Amino acid sequence: MDFLSLAQARWSVRDYDSSEVEQEKIDRILEAARMAPTGANRQPQRIYVLRGDRALAKVRAATRMAFNAPLVFMLCAEVGEAWHNRRETVMRGTTEDVYNTAEMDVSIVCDHMQLAATEVGLGTLWVRGYNTQVLLDAFDLPEGVVPICLLDVGYPAADAQPSAMHFERKPLEQTVFEL
Ligand SMILES: Cc1cc2nc3c(=O)[nH]c(=O)nc-3n(C[C@H](O)[C@H](O)[C@H](O)COP(=O)(O)O)c2cc1C
């Protein structure tokens, strides 16, 4: 599949069948994660693989958005390891006191994973709708490791369909500007 076809084939899956995800596909997704670029190549991502009843019950306590996925990646950042710009003290629109690339880094990693999963016939959902404190308490993450997003993965249920939002993309004139 060429890149544009792959990007067009991805959609947010919110209903999965009960099949497990094969280990070789998980390995391939994780290798795609490893190839992602990060600011100053710091690679601050920390990826936790959640599968099996115990881990999935914990993540489902923090979010409704894990749905019935048989596999959830919890993508975190070791924020102290991410590239920081101490001269840019306040980012417009945020309360960050020192700008760092942790969210961008992990987002690129997540996007690589999402597309790698799509390529091997899996469905995914990128999730930010969760309670961070519940995740931190449930998984006893190391100090300084912060959840950035979740990625649900599994085979789409036979009757799963893209939501209406999938078909709503703004025309380029609304999002691209030549200066
Ligand atoms: C950063 C980010 C956070 C998201 N968080 C959620 C979420 O918490 N719950 C959810 O159902 N979908 C979530 N989504 C999925 C978006 O709603 C979805 O990508 C968008 O509506 C476009 O639909 P499509 O992915 O089917 O093309 C998230 C997507 C991104 C990129």
mmCIF file with all atom_site columns, C-alpha atoms and ligand atoms in Angstrom:
data_model
loop_
_atom_site.group_PDB
_atom_site.id
_atom_site.type_symbol
_atom_site.label_atom_id
_atom_site.label_alt_id
_atom_site.label_comp_id
_atom_site.label_asym_id
_atom_site.label_entity_id
_atom_site.label_seq_id
_atom_site.pdbx_PDB_ins_code
_atom_site.Cartn_x
_atom_site.Cartn_y
_atom_site.Cartn_z
_atom_site.occupancy
_atom_site.B_iso_or_equiv
_atom_site.pdbx_formal_charge
_atom_site.auth_seq_id
_atom_site.auth_comp_id
_atom_site.auth_asym_id
_atom_site.auth_atom_id
_atom_site.pdbx_PDB_model_num
ATOM   1   C CA  . MET A 1 1   ? 0.000   0.000   0.000  1.00 0.00 ? 1   MET A CA  1
ATOM   2   C CA  . ASP A 1 2   ? 1.429   3.418   -0.867 1.00 0.00 ? 2   ASP A CA  1
ATOM   3   C CA  . PHE A 1 3   ? 1.510   5.956   1.940  1.00 0.00 ? 3   PHE A CA  1
ATOM   4   C CA  . LEU A 1 4   ? -1.559  7.967   0.944  1.00 0.00 ? 4   LEU A CA  1
ATOM   5   C CA  . SER A 1 5   ? -3.639  4.790   0.546  1.00 0.00 ? 5   SER A CA  1
ATOM   6   C CA  . LEU A 1 6   ? -2.492  3.667   3.999  1.00 0.00 ? 6   LEU A CA  1
ATOM   7   C CA  . ALA A 1 7   ? -3.405  7.028   5.543  1.00 0.00 ? 7   ALA A CA  1
ATOM   8   C CA  . GLN A 1 8   ? -6.803  6.887   3.823  1.00 0.00 ? 8   GLN A CA  1
ATOM   9   C CA  . ALA A 1 9   ? -7.424  3.314   4.995  1.00 0.00 ? 9   ALA A CA  1
ATOM   10  C CA  . ARG A 1 10  ? -7.114  4.195   8.710  1.00 0.00 ? 10  ARG A CA  1
ATOM   11  C CA  . TRP A 1 11  ? -10.217 5.026   10.699 1.00 0.00 ? 11  TRP A CA  1
ATOM   12  C CA  . SER A 1 12  ? -11.034 5.067   14.401 1.00 0.00 ? 12  SER A CA  1
ATOM   13  C CA  . VAL A 1 13  ? -12.336 1.685   15.504 1.00 0.00 ? 13  VAL A CA  1
ATOM   14  C CA  . ARG A 1 14  ? -14.548 1.622   18.584 1.00 0.00 ? 14  ARG A CA  1
ATOM   15  C CA  . ASP A 1 15  ? -15.755 -1.987  18.420 1.00 0.00 ? 15  ASP A CA  1
ATOM   16  C CA  . TYR A 1 16  ? -13.413 -4.975  18.169 1.00 0.00 ? 16  TYR A CA  1
ATOM   17  C CA  . ASP A 1 17  ? -13.824 -8.692  17.713 1.00 0.00 ? 17  ASP A CA  1
ATOM   18  C CA  . SER A 1 18  ? -12.402 -11.015 20.335 1.00 0.00 ? 18  SER A CA  1
ATOM   19  C CA  . SER A 1 19  ? -9.354  -12.200 18.347 1.00 0.00 ? 19  SER A CA  1
ATOM   20  C CA  . GLU A 1 20  ? -5.996  -11.647 19.969 1.00 0.00 ? 20  GLU A CA  1
ATOM   21  C CA  . VAL A 1 21  ? -3.380  -9.630  18.104 1.00 0.00 ? 21  VAL A CA  1
ATOM   22  C CA  . GLU A 1 22  ? -0.553  -11.872 16.935 1.00 0.00 ? 22  GLU A CA  1
ATOM   23  C CA  . GLN A 1 23  ? 2.827   -11.271 18.572 1.00 0.00 ? 23  GLN A CA  1
ATOM   24  C CA  . GLU A 1 24  ? 4.544   -10.769 15.212 1.00 0.00 ? 24  GLU A CA  1
ATOM   25  C CA  . LYS A 1 25  ? 2.169   -7.910  14.443 1.00 0.00 ? 25  LYS A CA  1
ATOM   26  C CA  . ILE A 1 26  ? 2.804   -6.380  17.859 1.00 0.00 ? 26  ILE A CA  1
ATOM   27  C CA  . ASP A 1 27  ? 6.543   -6.634  17.206 1.00 0.00 ? 27  ASP A CA  1
ATOM   28  C CA  . ARG A 1 28  ? 6.133   -4.933  13.841 1.00 0.00 ? 28  ARG A CA  1
ATOM   29  C CA  . ILE A 1 29  ? 4.112   -2.097  15.369 1.00 0.00 ? 29  ILE A CA  1
ATOM   30  C CA  . LEU A 1 30  ? 6.744   -1.632  18.065 1.00 0.00 ? 30  LEU A CA  1
ATOM   31  C CA  . GLU A 1 31  ? 9.517   -1.570  15.486 1.00 0.00 ? 31  GLU A CA  1
ATOM   32  C CA  . ALA A 1 32  ? 7.635   1.188   13.642 1.00 0.00 ? 32  ALA A CA  1
ATOM   33  C CA  . ALA A 1 33  ? 7.495   3.039   16.977 1.00 0.00 ? 33  ALA A CA  1
ATOM   34  C CA  . ARG A 1 34  ? 11.236  2.653   17.352 1.00 0.00 ? 34  ARG A CA  1
ATOM   35  C CA  . MET A 1 35  ? 11.828  4.254   13.942 1.00 0.00 ? 35  MET A CA  1
ATOM   36  C CA  . ALA A 1 36  ? 9.889   7.423   14.808 1.00 0.00 ? 36  ALA A CA  1
ATOM   37  C CA  . PRO A 1 37  ? 11.848  10.653  14.906 1.00 0.00 ? 37  PRO A CA  1
ATOM   38  C CA  . THR A 1 38  ? 12.013  12.521  18.219 1.00 0.00 ? 38  THR A CA  1
ATOM   39  C CA  . GLY A 1 39  ? 13.355  15.929  19.200 1.00 0.00 ? 39  GLY A CA  1
ATOM   40  C CA  . ALA A 1 40  ? 17.174  15.747  19.386 1.00 0.00 ? 40  ALA A CA  1
ATOM   41  C CA  . ASN A 1 41  ? 16.709  11.959  19.106 1.00 0.00 ? 41  ASN A CA  1
ATOM   42  C CA  . ARG A 1 42  ? 16.064  11.777  22.828 1.00 0.00 ? 42  ARG A CA  1
ATOM   43  C CA  . GLN A 1 43  ? 13.506  8.931   22.430 1.00 0.00 ? 43  GLN A CA  1
ATOM   44  C CA  . PRO A 1 44  ? 11.610  9.758   25.624 1.00 0.00 ? 44  PRO A CA  1
ATOM   45  C CA  . GLN A 1 45  ? 8.765   7.390   24.753 1.00 0.00 ? 45  GLN A CA  1
ATOM   46  C CA  . ARG A 1 46  ? 7.922   4.625   27.190 1.00 0.00 ? 46  ARG A CA  1
ATOM   47  C CA  . ILE A 1 47  ? 5.415   2.170   25.739 1.00 0.00 ? 47  ILE A CA  1
ATOM   48  C CA  . TYR A 1 48  ? 3.476   -0.156  28.008 1.00 0.00 ? 48  TYR A CA  1
ATOM   49  C CA  . VAL A 1 49  ? 1.747   -3.135  26.424 1.00 0.00 ? 49  VAL A CA  1
ATOM   50  C CA  . LEU A 1 50  ? -1.573  -3.848  28.118 1.00 0.00 ? 50  LEU A CA  1
ATOM   51  C CA  . ARG A 1 51  ? -3.264  -7.152  27.318 1.00 0.00 ? 51  ARG A CA  1
ATOM   52  C CA  . GLY A 1 52  ? -4.858  -9.822  29.416 1.00 0.00 ? 52  GLY A CA  1
ATOM   53  C CA  . ASP A 1 53  ? -7.763  -9.332  31.787 1.00 0.00 ? 53  ASP A CA  1
ATOM   54  C CA  . ARG A 1 54  ? -5.842  -7.755  34.657 1.00 0.00 ? 54  ARG A CA  1
ATOM   55  C CA  . ALA A 1 55  ? -4.090  -5.006  32.706 1.00 0.00 ? 55  ALA A CA  1
ATOM   56  C CA  . LEU A 1 56  ? -7.150  -4.294  30.560 1.00 0.00 ? 56  LEU A CA  1
ATOM   57  C CA  . ALA A 1 57  ? -9.400  -4.012  33.619 1.00 0.00 ? 57  ALA A CA  1
ATOM   58  C CA  . LYS A 1 58  ? -7.016  -1.428  35.053 1.00 0.00 ? 58  LYS A CA  1
ATOM   59  C CA  . VAL A 1 59  ? -7.003  0.676   31.912 1.00 0.00 ? 59  VAL A CA  1
ATOM   60  C CA  . ARG A 1 60  ? -10.785 0.406   31.595 1.00 0.00 ? 60  ARG A CA  1
ATOM   61  C CA  . ALA A 1 61  ? -11.075 1.843   35.104 1.00 0.00 ? 61  ALA A CA  1
ATOM   62  C CA  . ALA A 1 62  ? -9.375  4.980   33.774 1.00 0.00 ? 62  ALA A CA  1
ATOM   63  C CA  . THR A 1 63  ? -11.338 5.341   30.537 1.00 0.00 ? 63  THR A CA  1
ATOM   64  C CA  . ARG A 1 64  ? -14.429 4.199   28.679 1.00 0.00 ? 64  ARG A CA  1
ATOM   65  C CA  . MET A 1 65  ? -12.426 4.585   25.488 1.00 0.00 ? 65  MET A CA  1
ATOM   66  C CA  . ALA A 1 66  ? -10.542 1.308   25.686 1.00 0.00 ? 66  ALA A CA  1
ATOM   67  C CA  . PHE A 1 67  ? -13.819 -0.191  24.460 1.00 0.00 ? 67  PHE A CA  1
ATOM   68  C CA  . ASN A 1 68  ? -13.415 -3.961  23.945 1.00 0.00 ? 68  ASN A CA  1
ATOM   69  C CA  . ALA A 1 69  ? -9.931  -3.796  22.424 1.00 0.00 ? 69  ALA A CA  1
ATOM   70  C CA  . PRO A 1 70  ? -7.859  -6.895  23.208 1.00 0.00 ? 70  PRO A CA  1
ATOM   71  C CA  . LEU A 1 71  ? -4.688  -4.804  23.267 1.00 0.00 ? 71  LEU A CA  1
ATOM   72  C CA  . VAL A 1 72  ? -4.004  -1.281  24.460 1.00 0.00 ? 72  VAL A CA  1
ATOM   73  C CA  . PHE A 1 73  ? -0.689  0.494   24.267 1.00 0.00 ? 73  PHE A CA  1
ATOM   74  C CA  . MET A 1 74  ? -0.205  3.078   26.977 1.00 0.00 ? 74  MET A CA  1
ATOM   75  C CA  . LEU A 1 75  ? 2.180   5.600   25.471 1.00 0.00 ? 75  LEU A CA  1
ATOM   76  C CA  . CYS A 1 76  ? 4.069   7.609   28.037 1.00 0.00 ? 76  CYS A CA  1
ATOM   77  C CA  . ALA A 1 77  ? 6.959   10.037  28.100 1.00 0.00 ? 77  ALA A CA  1
ATOM   78  C CA  . GLU A 1 78  ? 9.919   10.170  30.404 1.00 0.00 ? 78  GLU A CA  1
ATOM   79  C CA  . VAL A 1 79  ? 9.497   13.924  30.324 1.00 0.00 ? 79  VAL A CA  1
ATOM   80  C CA  . GLY A 1 80  ? 12.896  14.767  31.784 1.00 0.00 ? 80  GLY A CA  1
ATOM   81  C CA  . GLU A 1 81  ? 14.501  12.945  28.879 1.00 0.00 ? 81  GLU A CA  1
ATOM   82  C CA  . ALA A 1 82  ? 12.654  14.946  26.201 1.00 0.00 ? 82  ALA A CA  1
ATOM   83  C CA  . TRP A 1 83  ? 14.310  17.882  24.513 1.00 0.00 ? 83  TRP A CA  1
ATOM   84  C CA  . HIS A 1 84  ? 13.698  21.103  26.474 1.00 0.00 ? 84  HIS A CA  1
ATOM   85  C CA  . ASN A 1 85  ? 14.045  24.672  25.320 1.00 0.00 ? 85  ASN A CA  1
ATOM   86  C CA  . ARG A 1 86  ? 14.771  26.701  28.396 1.00 0.00 ? 86  ARG A CA  1
ATOM   87  C CA  . ARG A 1 87  ? 14.690  29.988  26.477 1.00 0.00 ? 87  ARG A CA  1
ATOM   88  C CA  . GLU A 1 88  ? 11.112  29.495  25.367 1.00 0.00 ? 88  GLU A CA  1
ATOM   89  C CA  . THR A 1 89  ? 9.577   29.641  28.768 1.00 0.00 ? 89  THR A CA  1
ATOM   90  C CA  . VAL A 1 90  ? 5.902   29.915  27.970 1.00 0.00 ? 90  VAL A CA  1
ATOM   91  C CA  . MET A 1 91  ? 4.318   28.268  24.983 1.00 0.00 ? 91  MET A CA  1
ATOM   92  C CA  . ARG A 1 92  ? 1.384   30.198  23.600 1.00 0.00 ? 92  ARG A CA  1
ATOM   93  C CA  . GLY A 1 93  ? -1.832  28.820  25.002 1.00 0.00 ? 93  GLY A CA  1
ATOM   94  C CA  . THR A 1 94  ? -0.266  26.497  27.553 1.00 0.00 ? 94  THR A CA  1
ATOM   95  C CA  . THR A 1 95  ? 0.910   26.810  31.123 1.00 0.00 ? 95  THR A CA  1
ATOM   96  C CA  . GLU A 1 96  ? 4.156   24.912  30.453 1.00 0.00 ? 96  GLU A CA  1
ATOM   97  C CA  . ASP A 1 97  ? 6.971   26.846  32.113 1.00 0.00 ? 97  ASP A CA  1
ATOM   98  C CA  . VAL A 1 98  ? 9.737   25.206  30.071 1.00 0.00 ? 98  VAL A CA  1
ATOM   99  C CA  . TYR A 1 99  ? 8.901   24.119  26.564 1.00 0.00 ? 99  TYR A CA  1
ATOM   100 C CA  . ASN A 1 100 ? 9.623   20.470  25.808 1.00 0.00 ? 100 ASN A CA  1
ATOM   101 C CA  . THR A 1 101 ? 8.834   18.120  22.937 1.00 0.00 ? 101 THR A CA  1
ATOM   102 C CA  . ALA A 1 102 ? 7.531   15.147  24.935 1.00 0.00 ? 102 ALA A CA  1
ATOM   103 C CA  . GLU A 1 103 ? 3.973   15.306  23.596 1.00 0.00 ? 103 GLU A CA  1
ATOM   104 C CA  . MET A 1 104 ? 5.123   15.801  20.038 1.00 0.00 ? 104 MET A CA  1
ATOM   105 C CA  . ASP A 1 105 ? 7.620   12.963  20.326 1.00 0.00 ? 105 ASP A CA  1
ATOM   106 C CA  . VAL A 1 106 ? 5.093   10.500  21.677 1.00 0.00 ? 106 VAL A CA  1
ATOM   107 C CA  . SER A 1 107 ? 2.469   11.658  19.189 1.00 0.00 ? 107 SER A CA  1
ATOM   108 C CA  . ILE A 1 108 ? 4.790   10.849  16.296 1.00 0.00 ? 108 ILE A CA  1
ATOM   109 C CA  . VAL A 1 109 ? 5.472   7.456   17.843 1.00 0.00 ? 109 VAL A CA  1
ATOM   110 C CA  . CYS A 1 110 ? 1.739   6.855   18.202 1.00 0.00 ? 110 CYS A CA  1
ATOM   111 C CA  . ASP A 1 111 ? 1.063   7.877   14.614 1.00 0.00 ? 111 ASP A CA  1
ATOM   112 C CA  . HIS A 1 112 ? 3.746   5.476   13.347 1.00 0.00 ? 112 HIS A CA  1
ATOM   113 C CA  . MET A 1 113 ? 2.157   2.715   15.434 1.00 0.00 ? 113 MET A CA  1
ATOM   114 C CA  . GLN A 1 114 ? -1.348  3.502   14.248 1.00 0.00 ? 114 GLN A CA  1
ATOM   115 C CA  . LEU A 1 115 ? -0.344  3.355   10.594 1.00 0.00 ? 115 LEU A CA  1
ATOM   116 C CA  . ALA A 1 116 ? 1.786   0.234   11.065 1.00 0.00 ? 116 ALA A CA  1
ATOM   117 C CA  . ALA A 1 117 ? -1.233  -1.453  12.652 1.00 0.00 ? 117 ALA A CA  1
ATOM   118 C CA  . THR A 1 118 ? -3.421  -0.345  9.740  1.00 0.00 ? 118 THR A CA  1
ATOM   119 C CA  . GLU A 1 119 ? -0.945  -1.815  7.280  1.00 0.00 ? 119 GLU A CA  1
ATOM   120 C CA  . VAL A 1 120 ? -1.304  -5.279  8.832  1.00 0.00 ? 120 VAL A CA  1
ATOM   121 C CA  . GLY A 1 121 ? -5.112  -5.169  8.856  1.00 0.00 ? 121 GLY A CA  1
ATOM   122 C CA  . LEU A 1 122 ? -5.682  -4.067  12.433 1.00 0.00 ? 122 LEU A CA  1
ATOM   123 C CA  . GLY A 1 123 ? -8.010  -1.358  13.692 1.00 0.00 ? 123 GLY A CA  1
ATOM   124 C CA  . THR A 1 124 ? -6.918  1.284   16.170 1.00 0.00 ? 124 THR A CA  1
ATOM   125 C CA  . LEU A 1 125 ? -8.207  4.143   18.266 1.00 0.00 ? 125 LEU A CA  1
ATOM   126 C CA  . TRP A 1 126 ? -6.048  6.973   19.555 1.00 0.00 ? 126 TRP A CA  1
ATOM   127 C CA  . VAL A 1 127 ? -7.352  7.906   23.001 1.00 0.00 ? 127 VAL A CA  1
ATOM   128 C CA  . ARG A 1 128 ? -6.776  10.951  25.176 1.00 0.00 ? 128 ARG A CA  1
ATOM   129 C CA  . GLY A 1 129 ? -10.048 10.724  27.075 1.00 0.00 ? 129 GLY A CA  1
ATOM   130 C CA  . TYR A 1 130 ? -8.843  9.118   30.311 1.00 0.00 ? 130 TYR A CA  1
ATOM   131 C CA  . ASN A 1 131 ? -8.161  9.982   33.919 1.00 0.00 ? 131 ASN A CA  1
ATOM   132 C CA  . THR A 1 132 ? -4.392  10.396  34.249 1.00 0.00 ? 132 THR A CA  1
ATOM   133 C CA  . GLN A 1 133 ? -4.364  9.972   38.012 1.00 0.00 ? 133 GLN A CA  1
ATOM   134 C CA  . VAL A 1 134 ? -6.257  6.687   37.789 1.00 0.00 ? 134 VAL A CA  1
ATOM   135 C CA  . LEU A 1 135 ? -3.705  5.417   35.265 1.00 0.00 ? 135 LEU A CA  1
ATOM   136 C CA  . LEU A 1 136 ? -0.782  6.524   37.421 1.00 0.00 ? 136 LEU A CA  1
ATOM   137 C CA  . ASP A 1 137 ? -2.248  4.818   40.479 1.00 0.00 ? 137 ASP A CA  1
ATOM   138 C CA  . ALA A 1 138 ? -3.181  1.643   38.626 1.00 0.00 ? 138 ALA A CA  1
ATOM   139 C CA  . PHE A 1 139 ? 0.147   1.038   36.929 1.00 0.00 ? 139 PHE A CA  1
ATOM   140 C CA  . ASP A 1 140 ? 2.607   2.420   39.451 1.00 0.00 ? 140 ASP A CA  1
ATOM   141 C CA  . LEU A 1 141 ? 4.633   4.152   36.734 1.00 0.00 ? 141 LEU A CA  1
ATOM   142 C CA  . PRO A 1 142 ? 8.176   5.267   37.504 1.00 0.00 ? 142 PRO A CA  1
ATOM   143 C CA  . GLU A 1 143 ? 8.613   8.841   38.761 1.00 0.00 ? 143 GLU A CA  1
ATOM   144 C CA  . GLY A 1 144 ? 8.705   11.263  35.824 1.00 0.00 ? 144 GLY A CA  1
ATOM   145 C CA  . VAL A 1 145 ? 6.893   8.956   33.416 1.00 0.00 ? 145 VAL A CA  1
ATOM   146 C CA  . VAL A 1 146 ? 3.677   10.600  32.242 1.00 0.00 ? 146 VAL A CA  1
ATOM   147 C CA  . PRO A 1 147 ? 0.909   9.060   30.117 1.00 0.00 ? 147 PRO A CA  1
ATOM   148 C CA  . ILE A 1 148 ? 0.462   10.974  26.856 1.00 0.00 ? 148 ILE A CA  1
ATOM   149 C CA  . CYS A 1 149 ? -2.123  8.827   25.069 1.00 0.00 ? 149 CYS A CA  1
ATOM   150 C CA  . LEU A 1 150 ? -3.510  5.339   24.674 1.00 0.00 ? 150 LEU A CA  1
ATOM   151 C CA  . LEU A 1 151 ? -3.718  3.345   21.463 1.00 0.00 ? 151 LEU A CA  1
ATOM   152 C CA  . ASP A 1 152 ? -6.426  0.677   21.318 1.00 0.00 ? 152 ASP A CA  1
ATOM   153 C CA  . VAL A 1 153 ? -5.606  -2.091  18.845 1.00 0.00 ? 153 VAL A CA  1
ATOM   154 C CA  . GLY A 1 154 ? -7.498  -5.120  17.565 1.00 0.00 ? 154 GLY A CA  1
ATOM   155 C CA  . TYR A 1 155 ? -9.434  -6.522  14.673 1.00 0.00 ? 155 TYR A CA  1
ATOM   156 C CA  . PRO A 1 156 ? -12.535 -4.460  13.947 1.00 0.00 ? 156 PRO A CA  1
ATOM   157 C CA  . ALA A 1 157 ? -15.837 -6.182  14.766 1.00 0.00 ? 157 ALA A CA  1
ATOM   158 C CA  . ALA A 1 158 ? -17.585 -7.446  11.641 1.00 0.00 ? 158 ALA A CA  1
ATOM   159 C CA  . ASP A 1 159 ? -20.139 -4.639  11.737 1.00 0.00 ? 159 ASP A CA  1
ATOM   160 C CA  . ALA A 1 160 ? -17.843 -1.842  12.986 1.00 0.00 ? 160 ALA A CA  1
ATOM   161 C CA  . GLN A 1 161 ? -18.085 1.316   10.915 1.00 0.00 ? 161 GLN A CA  1
ATOM   162 C CA  . PRO A 1 162 ? -16.211 4.615   10.820 1.00 0.00 ? 162 PRO A CA  1
ATOM   163 C CA  . SER A 1 163 ? -17.986 7.397   12.719 1.00 0.00 ? 163 SER A CA  1
ATOM   164 C CA  . ALA A 1 164 ? -19.412 10.382  10.857 1.00 0.00 ? 164 ALA A CA  1
ATOM   165 C CA  . MET A 1 165 ? -16.351 12.365  11.941 1.00 0.00 ? 165 MET A CA  1
ATOM   166 C CA  . HIS A 1 166 ? -14.135 10.182  9.805  1.00 0.00 ? 166 HIS A CA  1
ATOM   167 C CA  . PHE A 1 167 ? -15.741 11.657  6.699  1.00 0.00 ? 167 PHE A CA  1
ATOM   168 C CA  . GLU A 1 168 ? -15.514 15.267  7.851  1.00 0.00 ? 168 GLU A CA  1
ATOM   169 C CA  . ARG A 1 169 ? -12.217 16.691  6.681  1.00 0.00 ? 169 ARG A CA  1
ATOM   170 C CA  . LYS A 1 170 ? -11.826 20.407  6.127  1.00 0.00 ? 170 LYS A CA  1
ATOM   171 C CA  . PRO A 1 171 ? -10.811 21.445  2.618  1.00 0.00 ? 171 PRO A CA  1
ATOM   172 C CA  . LEU A 1 172 ? -7.131  22.353  2.368  1.00 0.00 ? 172 LEU A CA  1
ATOM   173 C CA  . GLU A 1 173 ? -8.007  26.030  1.849  1.00 0.00 ? 173 GLU A CA  1
ATOM   174 C CA  . GLN A 1 174 ? -9.157  26.157  5.472  1.00 0.00 ? 174 GLN A CA  1
ATOM   175 C CA  . THR A 1 175 ? -6.004  24.648  6.945  1.00 0.00 ? 175 THR A CA  1
ATOM   176 C CA  . VAL A 1 176 ? -3.137  25.452  4.573  1.00 0.00 ? 176 VAL A CA  1
ATOM   177 C CA  . PHE A 1 177 ? -1.854  28.982  3.970  1.00 0.00 ? 177 PHE A CA  1
ATOM   178 C CA  . GLU A 1 178 ? 0.896   30.387  1.854  1.00 0.00 ? 178 GLU A CA  1
ATOM   179 C CA  . LEU A 1 179 ? 2.659   33.303  3.489  1.00 0.00 ? 179 LEU A CA  1
HETATM 180 C C1  . LIG B 2 .   ? -4.969  13.288  20.006 1.00 0.00 ? 1   LIG B C1  1
HETATM 181 C C2  . LIG B 2 .   ? -6.208  12.482  19.762 1.00 0.00 ? 1   LIG B C2  1
HETATM 182 C C3  . LIG B 2 .   ? -7.022  12.142  20.819 1.00 0.00 ? 1   LIG B C3  1
HETATM 183 C C4  . LIG B 2 .   ? -8.165  11.365  20.609 1.00 0.00 ? 1   LIG B C4  1
HETATM 184 N N1  . LIG B 2 .   ? -8.911  10.958  21.698 1.00 0.00 ? 1   LIG B N1  1
HETATM 185 C C5  . LIG B 2 .   ? -10.013 10.210  21.488 1.00 0.00 ? 1   LIG B C5  1
HETATM 186 C C6  . LIG B 2 .   ? -10.769 9.736   22.589 1.00 0.00 ? 1   LIG B C6  1
HETATM 187 O O1  . LIG B 2 .   ? -10.433 9.944   23.757 1.00 0.00 ? 1   LIG B O1  1
HETATM 188 N N2  . LIG B 2 .   ? -11.887 8.998   22.336 1.00 0.00 ? 1   LIG B N2  1
HETATM 189 C C7  . LIG B 2 .   ? -12.288 8.688   21.057 1.00 0.00 ? 1   LIG B C7  1
HETATM 190 O O2  . LIG B 2 .   ? -13.296 8.007   20.892 1.00 0.00 ? 1   LIG B O2  1
HETATM 191 N N3  . LIG B 2 .   ? -11.565 9.115   19.977 1.00 0.00 ? 1   LIG B N3  1
HETATM 192 C C8  . LIG B 2 .   ? -10.438 9.861   20.174 1.00 0.00 ? 1   LIG B C8  1
HETATM 193 N N4  . LIG B 2 .   ? -9.683  10.259  19.097 1.00 0.00 ? 1   LIG B N4  1
HETATM 194 C C9  . LIG B 2 .   ? -10.090 9.893   17.721 1.00 0.00 ? 1   LIG B C9  1
HETATM 195 C C10 . LIG B 2 .   ? -10.662 11.089  16.945 1.00 0.00 ? 1   LIG B C10 1
HETATM 196 O O3  . LIG B 2 .   ? -11.930 11.401  17.454 1.00 0.00 ? 1   LIG B O3  1
HETATM 197 C C11 . LIG B 2 .   ? -10.718 10.703  15.472 1.00 0.00 ? 1   LIG B C11 1
HETATM 198 O O4  . LIG B 2 .   ? -9.415  10.463  14.999 1.00 0.00 ? 1   LIG B O4  1
HETATM 199 C C12 . LIG B 2 .   ? -11.348 11.811  14.598 1.00 0.00 ? 1   LIG B C12 1
HETATM 200 O O5  . LIG B 2 .   ? -12.679 12.020  14.975 1.00 0.00 ? 1   LIG B O5  1
HETATM 201 C C13 . LIG B 2 .   ? -11.326 11.467  13.107 1.00 0.00 ? 1   LIG B C13 1
HETATM 202 O O6  . LIG B 2 .   ? -11.979 10.229  12.878 1.00 0.00 ? 1   LIG B O6  1
HETATM 203 P P1  . LIG B 2 .   ? -11.183 9.004   12.214 1.00 0.00 ? 1   LIG B P1  1
HETATM 204 O O7  . LIG B 2 .   ? -10.001 8.699   13.099 1.00 0.00 ? 1   LIG B O7  1
HETATM 205 O O8  . LIG B 2 .   ? -12.165 7.875   12.172 1.00 0.00 ? 1   LIG B O8  1
HETATM 206 O O9  . LIG B 2 .   ? -10.723 9.441   10.849 1.00 0.00 ? 1   LIG B O9  1
HETATM 207 C C14 . LIG B 2 .   ? -8.511  10.982  19.294 1.00 0.00 ? 1   LIG B C14 1
HETATM 208 C C15 . LIG B 2 .   ? -7.670  11.290  18.236 1.00 0.00 ? 1   LIG B C15 1
HETATM 209 C C16 . LIG B 2 .   ? -6.513  12.012  18.460 1.00 0.00 ? 1   LIG B C16 1
HETATM 210 C C17 . LIG B 2 .   ? -5.583  12.293  17.308 1.00 0.00 ? 1   LIG B C17 1
#
